[in-house]
Short mmCIF file of C-alpha atoms in Angstrom, two decimals:
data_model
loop_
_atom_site.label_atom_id
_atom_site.label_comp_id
_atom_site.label_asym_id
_atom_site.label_seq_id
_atom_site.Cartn_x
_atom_site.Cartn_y
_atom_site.Cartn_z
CA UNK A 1 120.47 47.94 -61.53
CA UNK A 2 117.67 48.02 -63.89
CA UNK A 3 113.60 48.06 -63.13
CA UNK A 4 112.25 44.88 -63.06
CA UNK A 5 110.94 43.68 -66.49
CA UNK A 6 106.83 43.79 -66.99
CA UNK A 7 104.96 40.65 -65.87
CA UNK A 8 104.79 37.69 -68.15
CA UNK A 9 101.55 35.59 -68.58
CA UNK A 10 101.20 32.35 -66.17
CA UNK A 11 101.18 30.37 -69.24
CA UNK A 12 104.94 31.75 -69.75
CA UNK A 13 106.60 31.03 -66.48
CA UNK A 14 106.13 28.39 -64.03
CA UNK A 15 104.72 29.38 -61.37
CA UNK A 16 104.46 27.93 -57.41
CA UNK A 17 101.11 26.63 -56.26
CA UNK A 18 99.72 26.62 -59.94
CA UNK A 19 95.99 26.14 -59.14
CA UNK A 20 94.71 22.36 -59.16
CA UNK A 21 91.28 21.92 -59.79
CA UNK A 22 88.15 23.10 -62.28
CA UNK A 23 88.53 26.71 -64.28
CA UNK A 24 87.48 28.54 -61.37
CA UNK A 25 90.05 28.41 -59.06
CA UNK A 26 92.36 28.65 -62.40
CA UNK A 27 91.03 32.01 -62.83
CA UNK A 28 91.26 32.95 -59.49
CA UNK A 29 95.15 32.45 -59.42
CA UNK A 30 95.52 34.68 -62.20
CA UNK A 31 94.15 37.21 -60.13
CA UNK A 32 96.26 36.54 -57.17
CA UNK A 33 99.67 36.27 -59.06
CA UNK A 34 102.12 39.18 -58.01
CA UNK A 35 103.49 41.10 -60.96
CA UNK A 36 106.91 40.90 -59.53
CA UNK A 37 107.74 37.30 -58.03
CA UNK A 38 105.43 36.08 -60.74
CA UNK A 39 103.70 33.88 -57.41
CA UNK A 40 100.47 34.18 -55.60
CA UNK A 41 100.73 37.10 -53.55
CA UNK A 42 103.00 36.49 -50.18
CA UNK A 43 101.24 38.38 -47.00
CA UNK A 44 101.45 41.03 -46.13
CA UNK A 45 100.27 42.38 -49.04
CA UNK A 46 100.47 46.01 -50.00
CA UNK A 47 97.86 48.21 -52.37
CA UNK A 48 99.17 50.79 -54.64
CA UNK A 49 98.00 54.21 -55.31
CA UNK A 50 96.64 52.33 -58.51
CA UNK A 51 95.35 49.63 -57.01
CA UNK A 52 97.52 47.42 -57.90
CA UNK A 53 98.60 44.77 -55.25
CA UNK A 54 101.90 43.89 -54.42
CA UNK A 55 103.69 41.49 -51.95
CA UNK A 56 105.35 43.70 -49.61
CA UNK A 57 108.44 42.17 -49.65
CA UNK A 58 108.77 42.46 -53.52
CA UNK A 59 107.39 46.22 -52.85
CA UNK A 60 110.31 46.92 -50.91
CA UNK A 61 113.13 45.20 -52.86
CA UNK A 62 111.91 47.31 -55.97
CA UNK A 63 112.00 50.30 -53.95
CA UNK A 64 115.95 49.57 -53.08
CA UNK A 65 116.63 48.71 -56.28
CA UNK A 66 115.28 52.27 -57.23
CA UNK A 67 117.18 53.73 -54.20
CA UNK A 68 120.81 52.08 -55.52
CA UNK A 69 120.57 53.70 -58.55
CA UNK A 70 119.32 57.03 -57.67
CA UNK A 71 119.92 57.93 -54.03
CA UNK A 72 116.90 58.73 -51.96
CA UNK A 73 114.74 58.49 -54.66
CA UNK A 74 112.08 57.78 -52.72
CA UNK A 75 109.41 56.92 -55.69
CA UNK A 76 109.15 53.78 -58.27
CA UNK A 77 106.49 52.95 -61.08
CA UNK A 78 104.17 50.56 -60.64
CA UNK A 79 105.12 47.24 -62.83
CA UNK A 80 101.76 46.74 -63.97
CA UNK A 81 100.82 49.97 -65.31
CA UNK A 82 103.82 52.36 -64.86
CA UNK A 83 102.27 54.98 -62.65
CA UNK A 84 104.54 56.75 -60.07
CA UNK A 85 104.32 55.58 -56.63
CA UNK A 86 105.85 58.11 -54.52
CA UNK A 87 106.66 57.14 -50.58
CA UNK A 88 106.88 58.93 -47.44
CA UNK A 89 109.83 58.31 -44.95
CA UNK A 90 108.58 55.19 -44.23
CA UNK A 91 108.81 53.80 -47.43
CA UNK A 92 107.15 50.95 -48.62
CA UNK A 93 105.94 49.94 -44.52
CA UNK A 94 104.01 53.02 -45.50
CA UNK A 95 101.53 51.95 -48.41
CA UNK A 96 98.67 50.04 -46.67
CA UNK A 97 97.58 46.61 -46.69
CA UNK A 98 95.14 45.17 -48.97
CA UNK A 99 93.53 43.05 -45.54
CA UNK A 100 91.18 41.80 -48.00
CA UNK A 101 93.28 40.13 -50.81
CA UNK A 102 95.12 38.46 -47.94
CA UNK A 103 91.96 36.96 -46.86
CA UNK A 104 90.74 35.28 -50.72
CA UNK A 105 94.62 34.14 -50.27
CA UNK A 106 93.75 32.43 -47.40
CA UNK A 107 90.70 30.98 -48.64
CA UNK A 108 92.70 30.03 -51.74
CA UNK A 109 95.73 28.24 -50.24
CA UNK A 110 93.10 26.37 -48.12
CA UNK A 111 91.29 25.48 -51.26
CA UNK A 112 94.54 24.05 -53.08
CA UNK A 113 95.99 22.30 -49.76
CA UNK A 114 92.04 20.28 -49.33
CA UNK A 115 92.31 19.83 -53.28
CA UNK A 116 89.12 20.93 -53.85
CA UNK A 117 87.51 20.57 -56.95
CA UNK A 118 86.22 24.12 -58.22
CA UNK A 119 83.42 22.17 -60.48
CA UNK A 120 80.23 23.63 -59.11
CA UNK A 121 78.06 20.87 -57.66
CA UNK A 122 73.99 21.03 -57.48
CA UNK A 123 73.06 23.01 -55.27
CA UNK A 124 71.23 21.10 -51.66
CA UNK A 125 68.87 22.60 -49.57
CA UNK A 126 71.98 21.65 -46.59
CA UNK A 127 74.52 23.41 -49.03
CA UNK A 128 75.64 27.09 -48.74
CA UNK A 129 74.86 29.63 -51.68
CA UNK A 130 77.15 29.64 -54.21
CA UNK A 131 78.40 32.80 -56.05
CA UNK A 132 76.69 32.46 -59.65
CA UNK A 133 80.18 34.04 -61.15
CA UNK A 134 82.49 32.46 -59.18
CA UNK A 135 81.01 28.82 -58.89
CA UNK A 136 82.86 27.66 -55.94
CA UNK A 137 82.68 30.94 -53.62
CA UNK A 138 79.99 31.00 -50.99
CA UNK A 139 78.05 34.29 -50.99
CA UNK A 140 79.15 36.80 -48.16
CA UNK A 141 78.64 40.04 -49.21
CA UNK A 142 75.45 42.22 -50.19
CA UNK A 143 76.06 44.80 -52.73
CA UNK A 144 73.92 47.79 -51.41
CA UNK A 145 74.00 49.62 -55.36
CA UNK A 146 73.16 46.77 -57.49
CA UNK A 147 70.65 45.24 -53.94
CA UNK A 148 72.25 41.81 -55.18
CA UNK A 149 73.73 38.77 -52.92
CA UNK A 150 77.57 38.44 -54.45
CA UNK A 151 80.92 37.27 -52.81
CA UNK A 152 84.25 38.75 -52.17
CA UNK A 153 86.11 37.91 -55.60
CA UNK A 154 83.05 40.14 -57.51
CA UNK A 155 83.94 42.68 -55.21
CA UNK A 156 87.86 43.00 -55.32
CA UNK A 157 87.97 41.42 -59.11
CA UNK A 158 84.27 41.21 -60.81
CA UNK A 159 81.52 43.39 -61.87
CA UNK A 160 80.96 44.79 -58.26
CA UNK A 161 84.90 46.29 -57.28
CA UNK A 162 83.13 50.43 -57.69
CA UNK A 163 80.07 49.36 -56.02
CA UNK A 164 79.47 49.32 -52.25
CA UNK A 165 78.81 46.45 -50.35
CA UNK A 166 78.24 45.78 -46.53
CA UNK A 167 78.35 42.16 -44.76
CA UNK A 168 75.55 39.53 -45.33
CA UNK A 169 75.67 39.50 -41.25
CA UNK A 170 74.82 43.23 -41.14
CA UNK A 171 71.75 42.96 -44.11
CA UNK A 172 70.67 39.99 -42.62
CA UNK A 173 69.99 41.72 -39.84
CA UNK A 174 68.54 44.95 -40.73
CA UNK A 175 66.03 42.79 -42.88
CA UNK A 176 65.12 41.10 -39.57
CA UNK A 177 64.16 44.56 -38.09
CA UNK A 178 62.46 45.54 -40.80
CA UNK A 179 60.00 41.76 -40.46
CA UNK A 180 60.07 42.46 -37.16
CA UNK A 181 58.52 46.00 -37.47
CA UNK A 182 55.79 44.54 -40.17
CA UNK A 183 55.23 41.74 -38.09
CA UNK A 184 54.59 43.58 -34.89
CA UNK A 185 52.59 46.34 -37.14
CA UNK A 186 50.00 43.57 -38.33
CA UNK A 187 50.03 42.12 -35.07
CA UNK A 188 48.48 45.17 -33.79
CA UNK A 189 46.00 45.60 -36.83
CA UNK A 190 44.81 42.39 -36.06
CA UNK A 191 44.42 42.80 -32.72
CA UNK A 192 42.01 46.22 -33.64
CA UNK A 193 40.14 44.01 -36.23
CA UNK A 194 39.54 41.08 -33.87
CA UNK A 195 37.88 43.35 -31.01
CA UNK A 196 35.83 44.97 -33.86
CA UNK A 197 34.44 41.50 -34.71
CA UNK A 198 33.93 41.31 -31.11
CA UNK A 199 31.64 44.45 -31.06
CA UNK A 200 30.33 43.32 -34.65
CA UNK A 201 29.19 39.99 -32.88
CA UNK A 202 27.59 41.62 -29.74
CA UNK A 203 25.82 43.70 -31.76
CA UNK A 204 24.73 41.09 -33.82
CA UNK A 205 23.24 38.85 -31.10
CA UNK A 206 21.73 41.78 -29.39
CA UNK A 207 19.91 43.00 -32.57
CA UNK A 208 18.78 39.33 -33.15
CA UNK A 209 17.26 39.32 -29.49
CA UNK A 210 15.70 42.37 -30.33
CA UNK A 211 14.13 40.87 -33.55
CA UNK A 212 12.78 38.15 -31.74
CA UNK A 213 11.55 40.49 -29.26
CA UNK A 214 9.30 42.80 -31.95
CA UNK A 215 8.63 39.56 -33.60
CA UNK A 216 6.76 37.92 -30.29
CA UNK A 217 5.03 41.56 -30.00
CA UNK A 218 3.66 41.74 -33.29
CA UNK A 219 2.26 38.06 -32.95
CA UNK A 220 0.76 39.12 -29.88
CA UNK A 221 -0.82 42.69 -31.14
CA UNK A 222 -1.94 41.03 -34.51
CA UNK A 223 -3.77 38.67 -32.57
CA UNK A 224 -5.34 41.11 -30.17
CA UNK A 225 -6.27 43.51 -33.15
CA UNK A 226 -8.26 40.56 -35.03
CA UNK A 227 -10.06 39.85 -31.99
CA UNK A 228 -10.65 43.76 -31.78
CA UNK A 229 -11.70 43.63 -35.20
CA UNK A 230 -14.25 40.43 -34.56
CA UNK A 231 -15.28 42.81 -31.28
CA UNK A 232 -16.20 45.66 -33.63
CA UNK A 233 -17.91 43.61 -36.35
CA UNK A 234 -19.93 41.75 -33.86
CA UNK A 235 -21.16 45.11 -32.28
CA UNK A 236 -21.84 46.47 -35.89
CA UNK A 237 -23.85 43.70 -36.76
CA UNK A 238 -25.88 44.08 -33.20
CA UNK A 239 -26.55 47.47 -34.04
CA UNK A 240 -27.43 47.30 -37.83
CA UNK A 241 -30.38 44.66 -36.75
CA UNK A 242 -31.52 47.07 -33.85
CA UNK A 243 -31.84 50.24 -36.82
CA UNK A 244 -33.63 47.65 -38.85
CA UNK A 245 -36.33 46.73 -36.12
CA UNK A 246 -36.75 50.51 -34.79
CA UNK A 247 -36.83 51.44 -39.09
CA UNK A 248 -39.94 49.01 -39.33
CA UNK A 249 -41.60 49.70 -35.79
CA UNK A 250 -41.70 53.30 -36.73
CA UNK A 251 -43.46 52.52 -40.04
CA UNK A 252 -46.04 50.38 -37.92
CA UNK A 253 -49.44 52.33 -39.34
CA UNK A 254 -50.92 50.52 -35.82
CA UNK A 255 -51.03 52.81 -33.29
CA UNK A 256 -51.54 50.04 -30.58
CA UNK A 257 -49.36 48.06 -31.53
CA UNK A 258 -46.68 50.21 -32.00
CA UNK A 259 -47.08 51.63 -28.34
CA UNK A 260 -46.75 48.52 -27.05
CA UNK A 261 -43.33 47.45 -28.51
CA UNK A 262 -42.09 51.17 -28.48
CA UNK A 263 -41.45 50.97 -24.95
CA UNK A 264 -38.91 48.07 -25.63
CA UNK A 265 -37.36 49.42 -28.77
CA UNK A 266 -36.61 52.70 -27.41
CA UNK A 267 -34.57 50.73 -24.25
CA UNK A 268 -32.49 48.89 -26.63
CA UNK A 269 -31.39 51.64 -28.75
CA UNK A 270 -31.05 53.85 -25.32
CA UNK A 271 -29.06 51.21 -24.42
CA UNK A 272 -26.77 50.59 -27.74
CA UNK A 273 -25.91 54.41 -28.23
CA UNK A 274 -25.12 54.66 -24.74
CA UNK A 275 -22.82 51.16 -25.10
CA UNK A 276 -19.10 52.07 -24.63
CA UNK A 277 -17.43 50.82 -27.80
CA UNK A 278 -14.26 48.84 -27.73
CA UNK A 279 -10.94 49.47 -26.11
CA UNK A 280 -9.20 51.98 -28.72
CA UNK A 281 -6.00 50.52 -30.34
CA UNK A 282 -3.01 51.64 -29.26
CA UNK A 283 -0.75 53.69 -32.02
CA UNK A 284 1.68 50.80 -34.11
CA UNK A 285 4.55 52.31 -33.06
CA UNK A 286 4.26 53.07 -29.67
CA UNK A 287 6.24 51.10 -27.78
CA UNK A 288 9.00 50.39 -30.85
CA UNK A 289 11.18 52.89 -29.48
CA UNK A 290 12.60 50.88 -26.84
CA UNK A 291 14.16 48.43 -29.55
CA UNK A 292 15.78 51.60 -31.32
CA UNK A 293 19.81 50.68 -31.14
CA UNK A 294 22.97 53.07 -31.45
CA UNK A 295 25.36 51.92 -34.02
CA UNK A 296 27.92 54.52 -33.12
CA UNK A 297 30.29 52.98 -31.34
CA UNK A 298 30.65 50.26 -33.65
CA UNK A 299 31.15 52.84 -36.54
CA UNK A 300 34.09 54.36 -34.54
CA UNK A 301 36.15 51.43 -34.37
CA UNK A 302 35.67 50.27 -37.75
CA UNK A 303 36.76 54.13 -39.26
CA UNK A 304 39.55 53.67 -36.46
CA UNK A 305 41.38 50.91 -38.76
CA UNK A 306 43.81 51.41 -40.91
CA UNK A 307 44.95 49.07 -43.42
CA UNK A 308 47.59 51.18 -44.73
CA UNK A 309 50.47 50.17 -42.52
#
């Protein structure tokens, strides 16, 4: 009994569950067509060394056609592209099962038994994803080496079959961690930046009390300077006229009458040198240290923030 002949094309032979619907799902059955029945793949379905897929059941009646003719053989080629498959004592219940294609079969059948249309539709904010490849797939997969949202047919079939992928559940996820971990990071900055505003605003109010503070004082000294100052000039001019009248008593050429009012004159300028002057100012900056403020603490907690996070 001879090998089974290569595969024809699925234009050449007519083949159950031909796919109904838009080029999509057309393209799609080509993939899923089993190089030996010449039908979509019947589960289980087993994976060659070459990757090729197989229905098990065709795997195994290819394998006893191989056995009939050559006892025990225990190996047949692959009908797609020739390569030896070689079994173990199990024989063909020993290749494993492509879990995968049986699941895009499922999806399939269930595609052509609702007679879906496989012309993509716009897109709705209530509709799934769609992959951009494979119109009428939803996207399920992430592909970690590309970091691009794809679906299963790019993975088993399209540009994505070498790459590795992991489940949208599992990315989804991890990139829920990861906002959770930036989210709880700024949290906490902002937390450190409100209670510096706090110490920022303290400080400001207390530095405003203190202006008003130094402002009321130096009203109040100015004022009690300028009445210093009137103080002194009023006791200058008393004095400058009391020089002037002992100046011209002493150049009295009348000896009487300069007697007479010497007795006077000499009292009042006794008197005026002997005068206590004014109260003495006190120094301008005196009493200014008490308004002197530590910035410190505030500097701390600013240099404390980070916004590197």
């Amino acid at each position: 009994m001879s090998e089974p002949a290569e595969p024809t094309s699925l234009q050449d032979g007519g083949s159950r569950g031909s796919a109904e619907g838009g080029p999509a799902v057309t393209m799609l059955h080509k993939h899923l067509i089993c190089p030996i029945c010449h039908e979509v793949f019947n589960k289980p379905v087993v994976i060659l060394p070459c990757q090729h897929n197989l229905c098990r059941k065709c795997a195994n009646q290819l394998y006893q056609a191989r056995t009939t003719m050559t006892v025990n053989s225990g190996h047949f080629r692959c009908p797609s592209c020739r390569q030896e498959v070689v079994l173990d004592r199990h024989g063909v219940y020993g290749l494993q099962r492509n879990l995968l294609v049986e699941s895009i079969i499922d999806i399939y059948n269930q595609e052509i038994s609702n007679n879906i249309s496989c012309v993509p539709s716009p897109v709705s904010p209530d509709q799934p994803l769609r992959c951009s490849i494979h119109k009428t797939e939803r996207v399920n997969i992430y592909c970690l080496t590309c970091g691009l949202l794809t679906c299963s047919l790019c993975k088993v079939f399209g540009a994505h079959q070498s790459c590795q992928v992991a489940p949208l559940s599992h990315i989804c996820q991890q990139k829920k961690d990861e906002l959770h971990d930036h989210v709880a990071s700024l949290t906490e900055l902002n937390h450190k930046i409100q209670s510096v505003i706090k110490q920022l605003e303290d400080t400001c109010a207390s530095v405003t009390v203190m202006t008003q503070q130094l402002k009321s004082e130096q009203e109040e000294k100015t004022s009690r300077i300028q009445a210093l100052m009137r103080c002194y000039e009023n006791h200058v001019e008393a004095n400058r006229k009391l020089l002037e009248q002992a100046s011209h008593s002493i150049k009295e050429e009348d000896l009487v009458t300069f007697v007479q009012s010497s007795r006077e004159l000499i009292a009042k300028v006794t008197e005026a040198s002997h005068r206590l002057p004014p109260e003495s100012l006190e120094p301008a900056a005196e009493r200014l240290t008490e308004y002197r403020y530590n910035f410190s603490r505030q500097e701390r907690a600013l240099r404390s923030i980070s916004f590197h996070k």
